[in-house]
PDB file of C-alpha atoms and ligand atoms in Angstrom:
ATOM      1  CA  MET A   6     121.376 110.361 101.776  1.00 91.00           C
ATOM      2  CA  LEU A   7     119.383 107.334 100.707  1.00 97.00           C
ATOM      3  CA  THR A   8     115.728 107.063 101.680  1.00 98.00           C
ATOM      4  CA  GLY A   9     113.111 104.387 101.197  1.00 98.00           C
ATOM      5  CA  ALA A  10     109.479 103.552 101.857  1.00 97.00           C
ATOM      6  CA  GLY A  11     109.912 103.643 105.677  1.00 97.00           C
ATOM      7  CA  MET A  12     110.435 107.395 105.369  1.00 98.00           C
ATOM      8  CA  SER A  13     106.738 107.823 104.533  1.00 98.00           C
ATOM      9  CA  VAL A  14     105.247 105.417 107.101  1.00 97.00           C
ATOM     10  CA  GLU A  15     104.561 108.333 109.455  1.00 98.00           C
ATOM     11  CA  SER A  16     102.688 110.009 106.584  1.00 98.00           C
ATOM     12  CA  GLY A  17     100.378 106.974 106.627  1.00 97.00           C
ATOM     13  CA  LEU A  18     101.876 105.174 103.597  1.00 97.00           C
ATOM     14  CA  PRO A  19     102.693 101.457 103.762  1.00 94.00           C
ATOM     15  CA  THR A  20     106.023  99.892 102.776  1.00 94.00           C
ATOM     16  CA  PHE A  21     106.729  96.800 100.653  1.00 89.00           C
ATOM     17  CA  ARG A  22     108.562  94.985 103.476  1.00 85.00           C
ATOM     18  CA  GLY A  23     108.629  95.086 107.265  1.00 80.00           C
ATOM     19  CA  ALA A  24     105.963  95.748 109.909  1.00 79.00           C
ATOM     20  CA  ASN A  25     103.981  98.412 108.017  1.00 82.00           C
ATOM     21  CA  ALA A  26     103.816  96.673 104.657  1.00 84.00           C
ATOM     22  CA  PHE A  27     100.957  96.795 102.101  1.00 80.00           C
ATOM     23  CA  GLU A  28      98.493  93.940 101.902  1.00 81.00           C
ATOM     24  CA  PRO A  29      99.774  91.861  98.981  1.00 78.00           C
ATOM     25  CA  PRO A  30      97.916  92.592  95.741  1.00 80.00           C
ATOM     26  CA  ARG A  31      95.719  89.745  94.452  1.00 86.00           C
ATOM     27  CA  GLU A  32      94.961  88.510  90.960  1.00 84.00           C
ATOM     28  CA  GLY A  33      91.369  87.827  89.786  1.00 81.00           C
ATOM     29  CA  SER A  34      91.347  84.319  91.342  1.00 85.00           C
ATOM     30  CA  GLY A  35      92.295  85.817  94.727  1.00 86.00           C
ATOM     31  CA  ARG A  36      95.855  84.438  94.652  1.00 88.00           C
ATOM     32  CA  PRO A  37      98.206  86.869  96.448  1.00 88.00           C
ATOM     33  CA  LEU A  38     100.912  88.240  94.161  1.00 88.00           C
ATOM     34  CA  ARG A  39     104.467  89.185  95.014  1.00 89.00           C
ATOM     35  CA  PHE A  40     105.150  92.870  94.290  1.00 87.00           C
ATOM     36  CA  GLU A  41     107.764  91.747  91.768  1.00 87.00           C
ATOM     37  CA  GLU A  42     105.053  89.896  89.812  1.00 89.00           C
ATOM     38  CA  LEU A  43     102.893  92.995  89.499  1.00 90.00           C
ATOM     39  CA  ALA A  44     105.367  95.868  89.378  1.00 93.00           C
ATOM     40  CA  SER A  45     107.272  94.497  86.402  1.00 95.00           C
ATOM     41  CA  PRO A  46     107.077  94.659  82.589  1.00 96.00           C
ATOM     42  CA  GLN A  47     105.898  91.017  82.601  1.00 95.00           C
ATOM     43  CA  GLY A  48     103.129  91.754  85.122  1.00 94.00           C
ATOM     44  CA  PHE A  49     101.960  94.714  83.025  1.00 96.00           C
ATOM     45  CA  ALA A  50     101.976  92.697  79.801  1.00 95.00           C
ATOM     46  CA  ARG A  51      99.939  89.950  81.538  1.00 93.00           C
ATOM     47  CA  ASP A  52      97.223  92.169  83.031  1.00 93.00           C
ATOM     48  CA  PRO A  53      97.525  95.950  82.531  1.00 95.00           C
ATOM     49  CA  ALA A  54      94.101  96.646  84.109  1.00 94.00           C
ATOM     50  CA  LEU A  55      95.086  94.799  87.308  1.00 93.00           C
ATOM     51  CA  VAL A  56      98.390  96.678  87.477  1.00 94.00           C
ATOM     52  CA  TRP A  57      96.625 100.019  87.012  1.00 95.00           C
ATOM     53  CA  SER A  58      93.956  99.264  89.600  1.00 93.00           C
ATOM     54  CA  TRP A  59      96.693  98.547  92.164  1.00 92.00           C
ATOM     55  CA  TYR A  60      98.620 101.686  91.202  1.00 95.00           C
ATOM     56  CA  ASN A  61      95.469 103.832  91.152  1.00 95.00           C
ATOM     57  CA  ALA A  62      94.822 102.996  94.818  1.00 93.00           C
ATOM     58  CA  ARG A  63      98.425 103.990  95.635  1.00 94.00           C
ATOM     59  CA  ILE A  64      98.180 107.191  93.579  1.00 96.00           C
ATOM     60  CA  ALA A  65      95.075 108.244  95.526  1.00 95.00           C
ATOM     61  CA  ALA A  66      96.756 107.420  98.869  1.00 95.00           C
ATOM     62  CA  TYR A  67      99.931 109.334  97.927  1.00 96.00           C
ATOM     63  CA  ALA A  68      97.918 112.352  96.760  1.00 95.00           C
ATOM     64  CA  GLY A  69      96.164 112.474 100.137  1.00 96.00           C
ATOM     65  CA  ALA A  70      99.371 112.078 102.181  1.00 98.00           C
ATOM     66  CA  ARG A  71     101.324 114.969 103.690  1.00 98.00           C
ATOM     67  CA  PRO A  72     105.081 115.156 104.344  1.00 98.00           C
ATOM     68  CA  ASN A  73     105.963 114.236 107.934  1.00 98.00           C
ATOM     69  CA  ALA A  74     108.501 115.731 110.354  1.00 98.00           C
ATOM     70  CA  GLY A  75     111.232 113.511 108.849  1.00 98.00           C
ATOM     71  CA  HIS A  76     110.709 114.844 105.319  1.00 98.00           C
ATOM     72  CA  GLU A  77     110.653 118.398 106.674  1.00 98.00           C
ATOM     73  CA  ALA A  78     113.875 117.837 108.637  1.00 97.00           C
ATOM     74  CA  LEU A  79     115.668 116.654 105.484  1.00 97.00           C
ATOM     75  CA  ALA A  80     114.486 119.741 103.601  1.00 97.00           C
ATOM     76  CA  GLN A  81     115.970 121.860 106.400  1.00 95.00           C
ATOM     77  CA  MET A  82     119.199 119.838 106.435  1.00 94.00           C
ATOM     78  CA  GLU A  83     119.730 120.631 102.761  1.00 94.00           C
ATOM     79  CA  ALA A  84     119.924 124.337 103.623  1.00 90.00           C
ATOM     80  CA  LEU A  85     122.840 123.658 105.997  1.00 90.00           C
ATOM     81  CA  TYR A  86     125.232 122.145 103.469  1.00 90.00           C
ATOM     82  CA  GLU A  87     126.697 123.260 100.196  1.00 86.00           C
ATOM     83  CA  HIS A  88     127.022 119.671  98.987  1.00 91.00           C
ATOM     84  CA  PHE A  89     123.892 117.725  99.754  1.00 94.00           C
ATOM     85  CA  LEU A  90     122.052 115.168  97.688  1.00 96.00           C
ATOM     86  CA  LEU A  91     118.965 113.220  98.634  1.00 97.00           C
ATOM     87  CA  ALA A  92     118.601 110.012  96.610  1.00 97.00           C
ATOM     88  CA  THR A  93     115.225 108.424  97.224  1.00 98.00           C
ATOM     89  CA  GLN A  94     113.663 105.156  96.158  1.00 98.00           C
ATOM     90  CA  ASN A  95     110.244 106.599  96.938  1.00 98.00           C
ATOM     91  CA  VAL A  96     107.783 107.489  94.225  1.00 98.00           C
ATOM     92  CA  ASP A  97     105.388 109.466  96.456  1.00 97.00           C
ATOM     93  CA  SER A  98     106.986 112.904  95.816  1.00 97.00           C
ATOM     94  CA  LEU A  99     106.801 113.730  99.552  1.00 98.00           C
ATOM     95  CA  HIS A 100     110.436 114.918  99.686  1.00 98.00           C
ATOM     96  CA  ARG A 101     109.757 117.513  96.995  1.00 97.00           C
ATOM     97  CA  ARG A 102     106.477 118.480  98.602  1.00 97.00           C
ATOM     98  CA  ALA A 103     108.345 119.029 101.904  1.00 98.00           C
ATOM     99  CA  GLY A 104     110.653 121.487 100.126  1.00 97.00           C
ATOM    100  CA  SER A 105     113.721 119.351  99.280  1.00 97.00           C
ATOM    101  CA  ARG A 106     115.268 120.530  96.006  1.00 97.00           C
ATOM    102  CA  ASN A 107     118.453 118.486  95.556  1.00 96.00           C
ATOM    103  CA  VAL A 108     116.495 115.289  95.125  1.00 97.00           C
ATOM    104  CA  VAL A 109     117.165 112.366  92.814  1.00 97.00           C
ATOM    105  CA  GLU A 110     114.110 110.145  92.419  1.00 97.00           C
ATOM    106  CA  LEU A 111     115.808 106.877  91.516  1.00 98.00           C
ATOM    107  CA  HIS A 112     112.532 105.032  90.896  1.00 97.00           C
ATOM    108  CA  GLY A 113     110.525 107.861  89.331  1.00 96.00           C
ATOM    109  CA  ASP A 114     107.383 109.729  90.379  1.00 95.00           C
ATOM    110  CA  LEU A 115     103.990 108.094  90.547  1.00 96.00           C
ATOM    111  CA  ARG A 116     102.193 111.322  89.652  1.00 95.00           C
ATOM    112  CA  GLU A 117     103.058 110.654  85.982  1.00 96.00           C
ATOM    113  CA  ALA A 118     102.203 108.060  83.337  1.00 97.00           C
ATOM    114  CA  ARG A 119     104.137 107.473  80.124  1.00 97.00           C
ATOM    115  CA  CYS A 120     103.447 105.584  76.941  1.00 97.00           C
ATOM    116  CA  SER A 121     105.508 102.401  76.734  1.00 96.00           C
ATOM    117  CA  LYS A 122     105.739 102.801  72.929  1.00 97.00           C
ATOM    118  CA  CYS A 123     106.168 106.492  72.053  1.00 98.00           C
ATOM    119  CA  GLY A 124     107.281 107.814  75.475  1.00 96.00           C
ATOM    120  CA  HIS A 125     104.484 110.437  75.669  1.00 97.00           C
ATOM    121  CA  ARG A 126     104.151 111.593  79.302  1.00 96.00           C
ATOM    122  CA  THR A 127     101.106 112.847  81.139  1.00 96.00           C
ATOM    123  CA  VAL A 128     100.205 113.909  84.688  1.00 96.00           C
ATOM    124  CA  ILE A 129      97.846 111.453  86.378  1.00 96.00           C
ATOM    125  CA  ALA A 130      94.743 112.768  88.153  1.00 94.00           C
ATOM    126  CA  GLN A 131      94.672 112.312  91.927  1.00 94.00           C
ATOM    127  CA  ASN A 132      92.320 109.340  91.713  1.00 92.00           C
ATOM    128  CA  GLY A 133      94.453 107.580  89.100  1.00 96.00           C
ATOM    129  CA  LEU A 134      94.280 106.741  85.393  1.00 96.00           C
ATOM    130  CA  PRO A 135      90.851 105.546  84.136  1.00 93.00           C
ATOM    131  CA  VAL A 136      90.962 102.074  82.540  1.00 90.00           C
ATOM    132  CA  GLU A 137      89.736 103.504  79.197  1.00 92.00           C
ATOM    133  CA  GLU A 138      92.858 105.697  79.009  1.00 94.00           C
ATOM    134  CA  ILE A 139      95.363 102.826  79.236  1.00 96.00           C
ATOM    135  CA  GLU A 140      95.503 102.399  75.443  1.00 96.00           C
ATOM    136  CA  HIS A 141      97.407 105.319  73.924  1.00 97.00           C
ATOM    137  CA  ARG A 142      96.495 106.731  70.494  1.00 96.00           C
ATOM    138  CA  CYS A 143      99.899 105.668  69.063  1.00 97.00           C
ATOM    139  CA  GLY A 144      98.993 102.031  69.673  1.00 96.00           C
ATOM    140  CA  GLY A 145     101.123 101.713  72.830  1.00 97.00           C
ATOM    141  CA  ARG A 146      99.970 101.475  76.434  1.00 97.00           C
ATOM    142  CA  MET A 147     100.198 104.086  79.158  1.00 98.00           C
ATOM    143  CA  ARG A 148     102.121 102.812  82.190  1.00 98.00           C
ATOM    144  CA  PRO A 149     103.100 104.354  85.520  1.00 97.00           C
ATOM    145  CA  ASN A 150     106.260 106.433  85.040  1.00 97.00           C
ATOM    146  CA  VAL A 151     108.184 104.503  87.678  1.00 98.00           C
ATOM    147  CA  VAL A 152     111.023 102.005  87.555  1.00 97.00           C
ATOM    148  CA  TRP A 153     109.768  98.444  87.809  1.00 97.00           C
ATOM    149  CA  PHE A 154     111.577  95.363  89.073  1.00 94.00           C
ATOM    150  CA  GLY A 155     114.011  94.224  86.387  1.00 93.00           C
ATOM    151  CA  GLU A 156     114.294  97.673  84.764  1.00 96.00           C
ATOM    152  CA  MET A 157     117.270 100.041  84.578  1.00 96.00           C
ATOM    153  CA  LEU A 158     117.321 103.204  86.666  1.00 97.00           C
ATOM    154  CA  PRO A 159     117.218 106.535  84.780  1.00 95.00           C
ATOM    155  CA  ALA A 160     120.886 106.965  83.774  1.00 96.00           C
ATOM    156  CA  GLN A 161     121.323 110.594  84.813  1.00 96.00           C
ATOM    157  CA  ALA A 162     119.697 110.093  88.218  1.00 96.00           C
ATOM    158  CA  TRP A 163     121.816 107.042  88.905  1.00 97.00           C
ATOM    159  CA  GLU A 164     125.060 108.801  87.884  1.00 97.00           C
ATOM    160  CA  ARG A 165     124.309 111.753  90.196  1.00 97.00           C
ATOM    161  CA  ALA A 166     123.544 109.438  93.108  1.00 96.00           C
ATOM    162  CA  GLN A 167     126.687 107.347  92.542  1.00 96.00           C
ATOM    163  CA  ALA A 168     128.930 110.427  92.312  1.00 95.00           C
ATOM    164  CA  ALA A 169     127.441 111.874  95.505  1.00 94.00           C
ATOM    165  CA  ALA A 170     127.881 108.596  97.385  1.00 94.00           C
ATOM    166  CA  ALA A 171     131.488 108.236  96.264  1.00 93.00           C
ATOM    167  CA  SER A 172     132.464 111.724  97.448  1.00 92.00           C
ATOM    168  CA  ALA A 173     130.311 111.980 100.588  1.00 93.00           C
ATOM    169  CA  ASP A 174     131.679 112.474 104.102  1.00 92.00           C
ATOM    170  CA  VAL A 175     128.440 111.310 105.726  1.00 93.00           C
ATOM    171  CA  VAL A 176     125.652 109.151 104.330  1.00 94.00           C
ATOM    172  CA  LEU A 177     122.280 108.689 106.045  1.00 96.00           C
ATOM    173  CA  VAL A 178     120.337 105.564 105.096  1.00 97.00           C
ATOM    174  CA  VAL A 179     116.744 106.070 106.181  1.00 98.00           C
ATOM    175  CA  GLY A 180     113.729 103.773 106.037  1.00 97.00           C
ATOM    176  CA  THR A 181     114.979 101.287 103.476  1.00 97.00           C
ATOM    177  CA  SER A 182     115.270  97.523 103.754  1.00 96.00           C
ATOM    178  CA  ALA A 183     118.231  97.871 101.341  1.00 96.00           C
ATOM    179  CA  GLN A 184     117.076  94.837  99.393  1.00 94.00           C
ATOM    180  CA  VAL A 185     116.351  96.578  96.107  1.00 93.00           C
ATOM    181  CA  TYR A 186     119.348  96.907  93.775  1.00 94.00           C
ATOM    182  CA  PRO A 187     121.108  98.876  92.462  1.00 95.00           C
ATOM    183  CA  ALA A 188     119.831 101.554  94.906  1.00 95.00           C
ATOM    184  CA  ALA A 189     121.101  99.615  97.934  1.00 95.00           C
ATOM    185  CA  SER A 190     124.616  99.482  96.480  1.00 95.00           C
ATOM    186  CA  LEU A 191     124.947 103.238  97.131  1.00 95.00           C
ATOM    187  CA  VAL A 192     125.730 102.288 100.733  1.00 93.00           C
ATOM    188  CA  THR A 193     128.790 100.262  99.778  1.00 89.00           C
ATOM    189  CA  LEU A 194     129.814 102.756  97.075  1.00 89.00           C
ATOM    190  CA  SER A 195     130.179 105.369  99.804  1.00 85.00           C
ATOM    191  CA  GLY A 196     133.437 103.761 100.909  1.00 83.00           C
ATOM    192  CA  ARG A 197     135.013 106.740 102.695  1.00 87.00           C
ATOM    193  CA  ALA A 198     131.821 108.114 104.271  1.00 92.00           C
ATOM    194  CA  TYR A 199     130.540 107.683 107.811  1.00 93.00           C
ATOM    195  CA  VAL A 200     127.287 105.792 107.283  1.00 95.00           C
ATOM    196  CA  ILE A 201     124.359 106.117 109.696  1.00 95.00           C
ATOM    197  CA  GLU A 202     121.270 103.962 109.385  1.00 97.00           C
ATOM    198  CA  ILE A 203     117.919 105.224 110.696  1.00 97.00           C
ATOM    199  CA  ASN A 204     115.421 102.388 110.827  1.00 97.00           C
ATOM    200  CA  PRO A 205     113.513 100.747 113.702  1.00 97.00           C
ATOM    201  CA  ASP A 206     114.689  97.387 112.295  1.00 96.00           C
ATOM    202  CA  GLU A 207     117.966  96.152 110.868  1.00 97.00           C
ATOM    203  CA  SER A 208     118.204  96.465 107.092  1.00 96.00           C
ATOM    204  CA  ALA A 209     120.191  94.185 104.794  1.00 96.00           C
ATOM    205  CA  VAL A 210     123.166  96.582 105.068  1.00 95.00           C
ATOM    206  CA  ALA A 211     123.017  96.936 108.872  1.00 96.00           C
ATOM    207  CA  GLY A 212     126.321  95.082 109.177  1.00 94.00           C
ATOM    208  CA  ALA A 213     128.083  97.577 106.898  1.00 93.00           C
ATOM    209  CA  VAL A 214     127.052 100.838 108.595  1.00 95.00           C
ATOM    210  CA  ASP A 215     129.090 102.801 111.152  1.00 95.00           C
ATOM    211  CA  ALA A 216     126.169 103.698 113.423  1.00 96.00           C
ATOM    212  CA  ALA A 217     122.501 102.827 113.672  1.00 97.00           C
ATOM    213  CA  LEU A 218     119.587 104.665 115.264  1.00 97.00           C
ATOM    214  CA  ARG A 219     116.806 102.158 115.866  1.00 97.00           C
ATOM    215  CA  GLU A 220     114.125 104.830 115.677  1.00 97.00           C
ATOM    216  CA  SER A 221     111.560 106.050 113.212  1.00 98.00           C
ATOM    217  CA  ALA A 222     112.480 108.694 110.633  1.00 98.00           C
ATOM    218  CA  ALA A 223     110.077 111.311 111.993  1.00 98.00           C
ATOM    219  CA  HIS A 224     111.560 110.943 115.489  1.00 97.00           C
ATOM    220  CA  ALA A 225     115.264 110.780 114.685  1.00 97.00           C
ATOM    221  CA  LEU A 226     115.669 113.273 111.829  1.00 97.00           C
ATOM    222  CA  PRO A 227     114.288 116.461 113.455  1.00 96.00           C
ATOM    223  CA  ARG A 228     116.579 115.839 116.456  1.00 95.00           C
ATOM    224  CA  ILE A 229     119.632 115.364 114.218  1.00 94.00           C
ATOM    225  CA  VAL A 230     118.878 118.538 112.274  1.00 94.00           C
ATOM    226  CA  ARG A 231     118.437 120.562 115.480  1.00 91.00           C
ATOM    227  CA  SER A 232     121.867 119.384 116.725  1.00 88.00           C
ATOM    228  CA  LEU A 233     123.504 120.167 113.390  1.00 87.00           C
ATOM    229  CA  ALA A 234     121.968 123.631 113.304  1.00 78.00           C
ATOM    230  CA  VAL A 235     123.216 124.434 116.831  1.00 73.00           C
ATOM    231  CA  GLY A 236     126.752 123.754 115.626  1.00 68.00           C
ATOM    232  CA  ARG A 237     126.220 126.164 112.716  1.00 63.00           C
ATOM    233  CA  PRO A 238     124.582 129.301 114.143  1.00 51.00           C
ATOM    234  CA  ASN A 239     124.608 131.117 110.789  1.00 48.00           C
ATOM    235  CA  ALA A 240     122.899 128.338 108.964  1.00 51.00           C
ATOM    236  CA  ARG A 241     119.762 129.232 107.041  1.00 49.00           C
ATOM    237  CA  ILE A 242     117.561 126.861 108.997  1.00 42.00           C
ATOM    238  CA  ARG A 243     113.878 127.464 109.601  1.00 40.00           C
ATOM    239  CA  TRP A 244     112.853 126.803 113.180  1.00 43.00           C
ATOM    240  CA  HIS A 245     109.359 125.646 114.157  1.00 34.00           C
TER     241      HIS A 245
HETATM  242  P1  LIG B 313     110.913  98.419 101.890  1.00 72.14           P
HETATM  243  O1  LIG B 313     109.432  98.358 101.930  1.00 72.14           O
HETATM  244  O2  LIG B 313     111.650  97.269 101.320  1.00 72.14           O
HETATM  245  O3  LIG B 313     111.459  98.628 103.383  1.00 72.14           O
HETATM  246  C1  LIG B 313     110.919  99.561 104.259  1.00 72.14           C
HETATM  247  C2  LIG B 313     111.876  99.767 105.415  1.00 72.14           C
HETATM  248  O4  LIG B 313     111.395 100.851 106.214  1.00 72.14           O
HETATM  249  C3  LIG B 313     111.990  98.566 106.351  1.00 72.14           C
HETATM  250  O5  LIG B 313     113.366  98.279 106.549  1.00 72.14           O
HETATM  251  C4  LIG B 313     111.348  99.054 107.654  1.00 72.14           C
HETATM  252  O6  LIG B 313     111.969  98.500 108.803  1.00 72.14           O
HETATM  253  C5  LIG B 313     111.585 100.537 107.577  1.00 72.14           C
HETATM  254  N1  LIG B 313     110.656 101.372 108.353  1.00 72.14           N
HETATM  255  C6  LIG B 313     109.359 101.120 108.661  1.00 72.14           C
HETATM  256  N2  LIG B 313     108.835 102.155 109.348  1.00 72.14           N
HETATM  257  C7  LIG B 313     109.819 103.091 109.445  1.00 72.14           C
HETATM  258  C8  LIG B 313     109.884 104.396 110.013  1.00 72.14           C
HETATM  259  N3  LIG B 313     108.813 104.942 110.608  1.00 72.14           N
HETATM  260  N4  LIG B 313     111.040 105.092 109.948  1.00 72.14           N
HETATM  261  C9  LIG B 313     112.128 104.538 109.333  1.00 72.14           C
HETATM  262  N5  LIG B 313     112.121 103.307 108.772  1.00 72.14           N
HETATM  263  C10 LIG B 313     110.979 102.601 108.814  1.00 72.14           C
HETATM  264  O7  LIG B 313     111.254  99.783 101.163  1.00 72.14           O
HETATM  265  P2  LIG B 313     112.465 100.200 100.195  1.00 72.14           P
HETATM  266  O8  LIG B 313     113.738  99.725 100.777  1.00 72.14           O
HETATM  267  O9  LIG B 313     112.251 101.612  99.881  1.00 72.14           O
HETATM  268  O10 LIG B 313     112.307  99.365  98.836  1.00 72.14           O
HETATM  269  C11 LIG B 313     111.133  98.998  98.265  1.00 72.14           C
HETATM  270  C12 LIG B 313     110.674  99.634  96.962  1.00 72.14           C
HETATM  271  O11 LIG B 313     109.393 100.032  97.327  1.00 72.14           O
HETATM  272  C13 LIG B 313     111.320 100.861  96.415  1.00 72.14           C
HETATM  273  O12 LIG B 313     111.618 100.606  95.098  1.00 72.14           O
HETATM  274  C14 LIG B 313     110.222 101.961  96.445  1.00 72.14           C
HETATM  275  O13 LIG B 313     110.138 102.604  95.188  1.00 72.14           O
HETATM  276  C15 LIG B 313     108.968 101.186  96.655  1.00 72.14           C
HETATM  277  N6  LIG B 313     107.956 101.774  97.560  1.00 72.14           N
HETATM  278  C16 LIG B 313     107.808 103.148  97.638  1.00 72.14           C
HETATM  279  C17 LIG B 313     106.856 103.658  98.499  1.00 72.14           C
HETATM  280  C18 LIG B 313     106.704 105.162  98.553  1.00 72.14           C
HETATM  281  O14 LIG B 313     107.054 105.861  97.602  1.00 72.14           O
HETATM  282  N7  LIG B 313     106.177 105.702  99.666  1.00 72.14           N
HETATM  283  C19 LIG B 313     106.065 102.824  99.272  1.00 72.14           C
HETATM  284  C20 LIG B 313     106.240 101.434  99.148  1.00 72.14           C
HETATM  285  C21 LIG B 313     107.202 100.931  98.278  1.00 72.14           C
END
């Protein structure tokens, strides 16, 4: 299972690409910035206050969002299978808040900040990190504890996701444009699996999947989980 920003659109959260994307962030002069320019070590070094003000707005939006029927369906699906892993590119923690436990957050969790020098970690308040707290007492700077463009994924998370993809029978690819690497390569690593894409639009890996449901996550996933549960009457699924 690989999920991306489209998974949370029906929770009211914008994506980076596609029809429901964020307004591009702007620098002081008003020039629109590409996400890669801001969400990167170079962007942070250039203007940490700008980076934090953009993240603080996202942190507040994520804190106010609730898991949707798609997140809940995936939490129920996990209870049906002994071997189940949900690898997500999302940083909004909505999978965990919906009850998913076997989750690998490939790009981190935006509820935390960490010091770029000493590694000290702290939970961020729901309205974000105040500008005066950016400088850490060790002399480093607090940054969002997420993976930025150009950075490596957390090694353990990436190894778990790769191993699951390589041994999977079925892989669902939900709500991702599949343009961000290495996460998108999980689709091709799952060589022997039957791959199903759930996305109203074609992603970059649409040509490599076995089946595609051109629907939203919150529509398609509850239906899939209901069908799976019917085939497994003893499954520990919670019905609404
Ligand atoms: P993306 O923004 O590149 O692509 C979003 C995809 O979702 C598009 O293909 C779009 O067609 C699809 N989509 C839109 N509405 C949908 C719906 N209702 N149901 C299913 N699919 C829908 O997102 P990405 O591929 O995850 O990669 C971008 C990066 O953006 C990731 O690194 C991620 O960390 C970050 N991001 C995360 C969040 C979040 O945590 N909620 C939000 C924005 C961006």
